[in-house]
Amino acid sequence: MNHLILLFSLFLAPAFADKETQKTTQNFSSNSASHKRLKRDWIWNQMHIKEEIDTPLPHHVGKITSSVRNNNAKYIIEGEYANTIFKVEETSGDVYAFERLDREKKAEYELTALIIDRRNNQSLEPPSKFIIKVYDINDNVPVFVQKVFNGSVPEMSPVGTSVTKVTAVDADDPTVTGHATVTYQVIKGDEYFTVDDSGVISTTRADLDREKQSTYEIVVKAKDAPGSSGDSSTATVIITLTDINDNFPVFKHPSFHFRVPENISVGGEVGRVKVEDIDEPQNRNTTYSFVRGDYRDTFEIVANPFTNEGIIRPKKPLDFEKVAEYRFNIEATDPTVDLRYFKVGGSRSISTVTIEVTDVDEPPVFTKLPYEFRVRENDPEIRTLGSVWAHDPDAAKRKIRFIRRRASPNGDYIRVSDTGIIQLPKPLDREFSSSYNITVAAQEILEDGRLSDRESHAQVHVIVTDENDNAPELVYPEEPRVCENAAPGKVIIRISATDKDEISPRGFFKYSLATEDSNFSLVENHDNTANITVKYGQFNRELAKIHYLPVIISDNGDPELSSTNTLVISVCKCNEKGNFTFCEERAKQVGVSIQALVAIFICIFTIIVFFAVIILLILLRKRHKKDLSGLGRNVAEIHEQLVTYDEEGGGEMDTTSYDVSVLNSVRKNGIKAEPVPSPYAQVQKPPGNLTSGPGEMEMMIEVKKDEADNDRDLLPYDTLHIYGYEGAESIAESLSSLGSGSSDSDIDYDFLNDWGPRFKMLAELYGSEPNEDFVY
C-alpha cells in the first residue's frame, strides 16, 4: 500500500505543476495588461524515497519546479549531500539519488533549491529548502544492548519473583506497524526461569537452593513481532542466587580437647570450637550454650563475628590443685534462621569439650589484701605491728620469705622480717607523716635454698594516730602597732594560732596574757582567735616605744599543752584621725637554724684541719733540711757505692767511694753525727790462708740493696757500680778485693795510707787485723 501511495504522488506531481503553470501564465497576462509585476513561487510536492531500493542507480526522487518561464533558467541544489548523493537535472528539475539510502543511518535529508540565469548566474527566484524523506522497510534484526546480562534473586523465592530485565533494540522505524516490535523467549534454562514480552525474567520454581546451585546461565532470544519470519539475536543471562539464613551451624568435630595452664588470666583464650555453616558469612549468627556440666560460672563461650568460632574463656581463676579437668557439653545454634525455609535435619548440634588444667609454679598467695595497721605516734613500747602471711598454692608447699620492696615515705621507718613480721625500729611521728606505705614481696624458698624468681606483692598501710605532743603556736601577723593616745578598749590586732596536732574535738584554743601588769588586755572571740586591746590608754613613747607582750596559748588536748609567744607591739605617733604618722623601725630578727650552724661549724673545722696539715708539712721539710745540713759534708758527697771488680783496673781513680755510716746514723737518730770510725775500717782483710767464696760479697751486696730499697726518706743517691774491666793506668796494679780475699800472699797494705785521701777507704779496709770479722 505504501508503494502505491509513493508512486501516486510521483505521478501527480507533474500534473499539479502544469496546472500551477497555467495559473501563473494567466496571471502574468493580466498583470502585463495592467503593467504590474507578480510574485513568483516554487512549485513541487514533498519528496519521498524508499530505502534499500534494489533497482539500478540512479533512483528518481522527485521534481522541483518554479513558475519562472525563462529559456535560460537553470536548476541547481545545495546542501550537505547535494551533488554527491543527490543531483538535479538543471533544465527539468528532476532530482535523482545516486546511492542506495539506509533509513537507519539517516531518515531524511534537507536540501536547498535554486533557479538561476545560466547566462549571468543571477537568481531568478529566492532559494527554497525542501526535505527528502526515506521510507522504512523491515530490514533490521532486534539486537540486545549487551551480550551478557546479570541478575540475582534470593534463594527459595516464590514462583514469579522478578530477577532482572533484558533489552533488545530494533533499528527499524517504530512508527511503522510491526517493523520495531520485539518479542523474547528463553531458549536455555526455561525450566527455572521465564521472560515476558517486556524482557522481565522471573522464576518458575520455588525450590531454588543456593547451597545446591548458586548460579544459573540462561539464553534469551529476541525476534520481531509474532508471525514475522525475520532473523533473531540471543543474549546470555547469568543469574545468581543470593543467600538467606536457612541453615543451622554444625560442629566439625564431635568433641574438643584443650590443655591450659592454671595461671591463665581471667578472660584469656582457652581454645576455639569450630562449626560449619553453609550460609554466607553475613547470615552466620551462631550462639553457643552449655547443655550439660556445672561450669557456667567458670567458663563462657563467645562467638567470633568474623570466623563464627566459639572462643572459650575462663570467668574466674583456675586452680590445678582444686580442679584438674573440666568436661561439659555445648550446643551451637542460630536463632536467626528463617523457619519458613528450614530444612529437615534438626536444629541442634552438640559437642563435648574437655579442658585439662596443667600445673605451673605459681607465686605465693597472700591471705588478705591489703594489710592495714594502726599505731600511736611516739609510742616507745610498740615494736611489732602485726604480720603478713602468704602460702604456696602449689602441691610442693614451699616455705615463704618476705622482703620489703618499696616504702613511702622512703626510709627505714618500717621493717619486714623474713617471716613477715611488721616491725618498727623507732617510734613514728605523725607530724612527719600521718601514714606509711610499704610493698612486701613474698618469694618461695626452693629446695636448694635459693629464692624463686616468681614473687607476689602486698601493700601494707600503717596509719599513725595522733597524740597531743605539740603545743599551739602563734600565727604571727603583720607588725602590730598602736597609737600613743589610743583610747581604752581599742583593738590593736586580732591573733590566731595553729597546732601541728589534730584539732581537738573538745573545743578551741585558749588565749591568756602571761602578766596582767601591762596596758594591754586580751579578749577571746571563741572562734580560735583573740583580740589584743588597749587596757588603760595613753602610752608614753618617752618611756617605751616598743612593748613585748607574752601571750599564752593552750589547746584542749589530752594532756593539755601550752606555749608562750611574744607579741612585739610598736607605739606610734598618730594624727587626730588615728592614722599612724611615725613609727620606729624595729630591728629585724635574724634567726639561724641548727642545720645551718652545723654546716658552718663543719666548714670552719675543715679549714682549720687543712691549714694544720700544710703547717705540719712545712715544719717537716725544714727539719729534714736541717738534718741534712748536720752531716758535716755536702749532700752530693753522701753516696754509698757497692763496687764489684771482675778484672783488675784503674782502682780508685775510676770512682769515688763514700762512707754511708754517717748518713745511716743521721737517718736513724735524727741528730748530728759524731765523728766515729767507719764500719769499713773494722773490716779486716781475710787472711791469706782462708778461702773467701763469692757468696760473702753477694750477701753484702743484697744487704746494701735492701737498705737502699727501704730508704724512703732521702733522695735515691745509693748506686751500684759494676766494673767489668778496671783499666791499665793504676800504679797499684790490681786492686780487686775479690781476688785478694782468696790469695795466699801476705802483702802489707799500710802503704795505702801514704797515697792520699783517694785510697783512704782501701787503707781502712785492708789495714785491719786479720782476726776481725766482717761488719756490714
XYZ file of N, CA and C in Angstrom, residues 51-197:
441
model
N 14.055 3.169 1.227
C 15.435 2.740 1.471
C 15.696 1.409 0.796
N 16.986 1.222 0.548
C 17.488 -0.052 0.053
C 16.746 -0.507 -1.224
N 16.532 0.406 -2.196
C 15.902 0.016 -3.479
C 16.906 -0.813 -4.262
N 16.431 -1.965 -4.763
C 17.359 -2.894 -5.412
C 17.419 -2.710 -6.937
N 16.772 -1.651 -7.460
C 16.852 -1.391 -8.908
C 18.132 -0.637 -9.215
N 18.554 -0.613 -10.493
C 19.816 0.069 -10.822
C 19.746 1.560 -10.534
N 20.887 2.135 -10.160
C 21.008 3.555 -9.876
C 21.101 4.327 -11.190
N 20.770 5.637 -11.236
C 20.208 6.422 -10.127
C 18.717 6.163 -9.967
N 18.195 6.512 -8.764
C 16.771 6.365 -8.471
C 16.136 7.745 -8.470
N 15.019 7.857 -9.212
C 14.323 9.141 -9.302
C 13.642 9.433 -7.982
N 13.875 10.655 -7.462
C 13.304 11.037 -6.166
C 12.073 11.925 -6.371
N 12.184 12.936 -7.209
C 11.077 13.872 -7.413
C 11.507 14.972 -8.366
N 10.702 16.053 -8.401
C 10.952 17.124 -9.357
C 10.709 18.446 -8.674
N 11.672 19.404 -8.882
C 11.475 20.762 -8.365
C 11.090 21.647 -9.556
N 10.098 22.516 -9.367
C 9.573 23.331 -10.463
C 9.338 24.740 -9.973
N 9.653 25.737 -10.829
C 9.425 27.134 -10.493
C 8.440 27.720 -11.512
N 7.779 28.771 -11.107
C 6.824 29.446 -12.015
C 7.515 30.348 -13.014
N 8.840 30.427 -12.920
C 9.585 31.279 -13.860
C 9.571 30.615 -15.242
N 9.266 31.440 -16.241
C 9.314 30.953 -17.615
C 10.473 31.657 -18.299
N 11.546 30.987 -18.331
C 12.757 31.579 -18.904
C 13.555 30.457 -19.528
N 13.826 30.650 -20.798
C 14.559 29.589 -21.501
C 15.976 29.423 -20.984
N 16.459 30.434 -20.351
C 17.828 30.356 -19.808
C 17.851 29.965 -18.332
N 16.709 29.545 -17.812
C 16.650 29.145 -16.386
C 17.429 27.847 -16.181
N 18.050 27.752 -15.032
C 18.859 26.566 -14.684
C 18.601 26.214 -13.209
N 18.277 24.893 -12.964
C 18.024 24.406 -11.601
C 19.336 23.867 -10.996
N 19.569 24.266 -9.767
C 20.676 23.687 -9.003
C 20.208 23.431 -7.564
N 20.887 22.524 -6.872
C 20.573 22.243 -5.454
C 21.869 22.405 -4.645
N 21.680 22.778 -3.440
C 22.790 22.949 -2.494
C 22.456 22.246 -1.197
N 23.484 21.909 -0.442
C 23.297 21.229 0.844
C 24.429 20.252 1.099
N 24.328 19.553 2.230
C 25.409 18.662 2.643
C 25.606 17.522 1.648
N 24.530 16.998 1.167
C 24.617 15.837 0.289
C 24.281 16.186 -1.161
N 24.203 17.485 -1.467
C 23.923 17.899 -2.853
C 25.127 17.606 -3.737
N 24.793 17.149 -4.968
C 25.811 16.844 -5.974
C 26.722 15.686 -5.576
N 26.360 14.978 -4.483
C 27.073 13.733 -4.129
C 26.087 12.596 -4.158
N 25.183 12.575 -3.139
C 24.131 11.551 -3.152
C 22.993 11.990 -4.069
N 22.641 13.257 -3.998
C 21.514 13.766 -4.789
C 22.036 14.736 -5.848
N 21.429 14.622 -7.041
C 21.731 15.541 -8.140
C 20.420 15.927 -8.842
N 20.407 17.112 -9.494
C 19.214 17.624 -10.154
C 19.522 17.848 -11.644
N 18.527 17.520 -12.459
C 18.653 17.791 -13.905
C 18.346 19.280 -14.079
N 19.341 20.078 -14.551
C 19.277 21.520 -14.486
C 18.194 22.143 -15.356
N 17.702 21.458 -16.316
C 16.655 22.058 -17.157
C 15.265 21.611 -16.740
N 15.135 20.317 -16.332
C 13.803 19.821 -15.986
C 13.514 19.917 -14.510
N 14.555 19.923 -13.657
C 14.343 19.978 -12.218
C 14.156 18.620 -11.586
N 14.359 17.519 -12.316
C 14.226 16.177 -11.726
C 15.417 15.894 -10.807
N 15.091 15.362 -9.632
C 16.099 15.056 -8.604
C 16.296 13.549 -8.578
N 17.564 13.100 -8.569
C 17.913 11.678 -8.558
C 18.855 11.380 -7.383
N 18.703 10.118 -6.879
C 19.619 9.617 -5.838
C 20.618 8.697 -6.491
N 21.879 8.929 -6.310
C 22.929 8.137 -6.932
C 23.534 7.105 -5.958
N 22.946 6.949 -4.752
C 23.350 5.893 -3.813
C 22.102 5.295 -3.212
N 22.239 3.999 -2.781
C 21.133 3.369 -2.067
C 21.102 3.928 -0.646
N 19.902 4.344 -0.238
C 19.750 5.006 1.055
C 19.392 4.002 2.150
N 19.864 4.316 3.379
C 19.572 3.478 4.555
C 18.931 4.372 5.603
N 17.674 4.089 5.901
C 16.943 4.953 6.826
C 17.534 4.897 8.230
N 18.109 3.733 8.594
C 18.655 3.595 9.936
C 19.900 4.463 10.134
N 20.543 4.847 8.996
C 21.667 5.754 9.100
C 21.210 7.197 9.052
N 20.270 7.519 8.120
C 19.738 8.879 8.032
C 18.344 8.792 7.464
N 17.373 9.329 8.215
C 15.969 9.167 7.846
C 15.486 10.263 6.902
N 16.127 11.421 6.841
C 15.693 12.493 5.949
C 16.874 13.416 5.653
N 16.767 14.082 4.508
C 17.828 14.961 4.046
C 17.211 16.316 3.747
N 17.885 17.374 4.113
C 17.411 18.741 3.876
C 18.335 19.404 2.861
N 17.724 19.856 1.731
C 18.478 20.480 0.644
C 17.882 21.852 0.319
N 18.618 22.615 -0.464
C 18.152 23.953 -0.876
C 18.087 24.012 -2.411
N 16.924 24.455 -2.937
C 16.723 24.555 -4.395
C 16.920 25.994 -4.863
N 17.615 26.172 -6.009
C 17.843 27.498 -6.597
C 17.573 27.420 -8.103
N 17.116 28.548 -8.672
C 16.956 28.688 -10.112
C 17.664 29.961 -10.523
N 18.587 29.822 -11.448
C 19.422 30.963 -11.816
C 19.399 31.114 -13.338
N 19.858 32.263 -13.762
C 20.021 32.537 -15.191
C 21.395 32.034 -15.566
N 21.409 31.093 -16.520
C 22.674 30.448 -16.861
C 23.635 31.416 -17.539
N 23.101 32.525 -17.987
C 23.958 33.462 -18.680
C 24.778 34.299 -17.690
N 24.181 34.729 -16.618
C 24.906 35.578 -15.665
C 24.885 35.028 -14.233
N 24.344 33.828 -14.047
C 24.286 33.133 -12.741
C 23.560 33.953 -11.683
N 22.624 34.785 -12.132
C 21.840 35.539 -11.169
C 20.564 34.771 -10.838
N 20.167 34.853 -9.588
C 18.977 34.119 -9.125
C 17.731 34.720 -9.734
N 16.908 33.792 -10.216
C 15.608 34.211 -10.740
C 14.535 34.122 -9.676
N 14.780 33.344 -8.665
C 13.856 33.219 -7.540
C 14.681 33.122 -6.250
N 14.127 33.492 -5.138
C 14.833 33.282 -3.860
C 15.011 31.782 -3.591
N 16.070 31.374 -2.907
C 16.287 29.945 -2.594
C 15.158 29.396 -1.735
N 14.918 28.094 -1.840
C 13.862 27.439 -1.071
C 14.377 26.082 -0.599
N 14.129 25.765 0.686
C 14.550 24.494 1.260
C 13.467 23.449 1.061
N 13.925 22.208 0.858
C 12.961 21.104 0.778
C 13.594 19.885 1.424
N 12.747 18.907 1.789
C 13.166 17.724 2.542
C 12.864 16.481 1.738
N 13.840 15.569 1.749
C 13.651 14.259 1.126
C 13.593 13.237 2.254
N 12.466 12.569 2.443
C 12.286 11.561 3.470
C 12.518 10.185 2.897
N 13.143 9.307 3.755
C 13.434 7.932 3.335
C 12.428 7.027 4.015
N 11.705 6.251 3.225
C 10.721 5.320 3.769
C 11.408 4.069 4.290
N 10.890 3.549 5.451
C 11.494 2.385 6.114
C 10.957 1.096 5.514
N 11.867 0.099 5.543
C 11.457 -1.271 5.257
C 11.973 -2.117 6.407
N 11.361 -3.219 6.729
C 11.736 -4.068 7.866
C 12.967 -4.891 7.503
N 14.117 -4.231 7.594
C 15.345 -4.883 7.173
C 16.358 -5.061 8.303
N 15.969 -4.857 9.601
C 16.888 -4.993 10.721
C 16.369 -6.019 11.739
N 17.339 -6.747 12.316
C 17.032 -7.758 13.340
C 17.152 -7.101 14.713
N 16.284 -7.438 15.680
C 16.447 -6.909 17.045
C 17.819 -7.302 17.617
N 18.486 -6.342 18.228
C 19.829 -6.567 18.792
C 19.805 -6.206 20.279
N 20.333 -7.127 21.123
C 20.413 -6.860 22.559
C 21.437 -5.749 22.826
N 21.119 -4.944 23.810
C 22.006 -3.822 24.136
C 23.316 -4.298 24.736
N 23.388 -5.513 25.228
C 24.626 -6.099 25.716
C 24.562 -7.600 25.533
N 25.709 -8.204 25.411
C 25.753 -9.628 25.147
C 25.451 -10.463 26.382
N 25.858 -9.943 27.574
C 25.666 -10.692 28.814
C 24.952 -9.805 29.807
N 23.903 -10.357 30.394
C 23.153 -9.679 31.442
C 23.375 -10.425 32.757
N 23.290 -9.662 33.864
C 23.444 -10.252 35.195
C 22.216 -9.935 36.020
N 21.830 -10.892 36.831
C 20.687 -10.715 37.705
C 20.850 -11.552 38.955
N 20.066 -11.257 39.966
C 20.116 -12.001 41.220
C 18.733 -12.084 41.805
N 18.552 -13.129 42.601
C 17.272 -13.355 43.251
C 17.549 -14.165 44.508
N 16.876 -13.883 45.619
C 17.100 -14.677 46.821
C 16.700 -16.133 46.590
N 17.490 -17.007 47.210
C 17.152 -18.422 47.098
C 15.803 -18.689 47.769
N 15.174 -19.750 47.327
C 13.867 -20.187 47.846
C 12.784 -19.134 47.638
N 12.927 -18.311 46.575
C 11.918 -17.285 46.301
C 10.676 -17.930 45.683
N 9.504 -17.316 45.876
C 8.279 -17.861 45.278
C 8.324 -17.785 43.755
N 7.450 -18.549 43.123
C 7.341 -18.550 41.663
C 6.872 -17.170 41.198
N 7.498 -16.701 40.112
C 7.136 -15.402 39.562
C 7.934 -14.246 40.134
N 8.929 -14.548 41.010
C 9.748 -13.460 41.553
C 10.631 -12.891 40.452
N 10.598 -11.567 40.281
C 11.374 -10.923 39.229
C 12.864 -11.045 39.533
N 13.621 -11.325 38.470
C 15.064 -11.499 38.604
C 15.795 -10.316 37.987
N 15.583 -10.052 36.721
C 16.225 -8.961 36.015
C 15.460 -8.671 34.738
N 15.925 -7.716 33.935
C 15.270 -7.352 32.691
C 16.310 -7.261 31.590
N 15.966 -7.846 30.423
C 16.824 -7.763 29.248
C 16.174 -6.829 28.246
N 17.017 -6.214 27.377
C 16.511 -5.234 26.403
C 17.190 -5.476 25.063
N 16.347 -5.572 24.027
C 16.837 -5.660 22.652
C 16.241 -4.506 21.849
N 16.989 -3.956 20.918
C 16.581 -2.774 20.148
C 16.534 -3.127 18.669
N 15.390 -2.717 17.991
C 15.237 -2.883 16.536
C 15.437 -1.519 15.903
N 16.367 -1.430 14.975
C 16.687 -0.141 14.352
C 15.644 0.336 13.367
N 14.635 -0.483 12.996
C 13.613 -0.054 12.044
C 12.731 1.009 12.652
N 11.864 1.597 11.752
C 11.016 2.709 12.165
C 9.922 2.197 13.091
N 9.883 2.697 14.326
C 8.848 2.221 15.252
C 7.454 2.717 14.898
N 7.349 3.733 13.995
C 6.014 4.244 13.649
C 5.314 3.373 12.623
N 6.116 2.486 12.046
C 5.526 1.563 11.073
C 5.173 0.282 11.810
N 3.971 -0.090 11.713
C 3.476 -1.237 12.470
C 4.265 -2.489 12.118
N 4.758 -3.146 13.232
C 5.449 -4.413 13.070
C 6.898 -4.314 12.724
N 7.367 -3.135 12.368
C 8.772 -3.033 11.985
C 9.713 -3.092 13.191
N 9.358 -2.495 14.375
C 10.258 -2.406 15.532
C 9.720 -3.164 16.735
N 8.730 -4.004 16.595
C 8.197 -4.780 17.703
C 9.122 -5.971 17.983
N 9.519 -6.134 19.308
C 10.445 -7.204 19.711
C 9.736 -8.123 20.682
N 9.932 -9.426 20.500
C 9.442 -10.442 21.436
C 10.630 -11.253 21.934
N 10.519 -11.799 23.214
C 11.595 -12.525 23.869
C 11.166 -13.951 24.164
N 12.205 -14.816 24.252
C 11.936 -16.218 24.550
C 13.190 -16.824 25.196
N 12.992 -17.600 26.322
C 14.090 -18.312 26.969
C 14.284 -19.627 26.231
N 15.439 -19.775 25.626
C 15.694 -20.995 24.863
C 16.629 -21.956 25.613
N 17.232 -21.485 26.745
C 18.045 -22.354 27.593
C 17.810 -21.947 29.046
N 17.428 -22.936 29.872
C 17.116 -22.664 31.269
C 15.676 -22.317 31.493
N 14.816 -22.687 30.535
C 13.405 -22.345 30.684
C 12.712 -23.162 31.755
N 13.401 -24.224 32.283
C 12.776 -24.984 33.369
C 12.877 -24.255 34.696
N 13.738 -23.206 34.781
C 13.888 -22.447 36.031
C 13.381 -21.022 35.918
N 13.449 -20.455 34.687
C 13.109 -19.047 34.533
C 12.318 -18.860 33.242
N 11.582 -17.741 33.203
C 10.812 -17.354 32.025
C 10.976 -15.865 31.810
N 10.574 -15.383 30.583
C 10.698 -13.982 30.261
C 9.428 -13.531 29.555
N 8.983 -12.319 29.859
C 7.778 -11.802 29.211
C 8.177 -10.897 28.048
N 7.137 -10.315 27.357
C 7.399 -9.513 26.162
C 8.157 -8.216 26.486
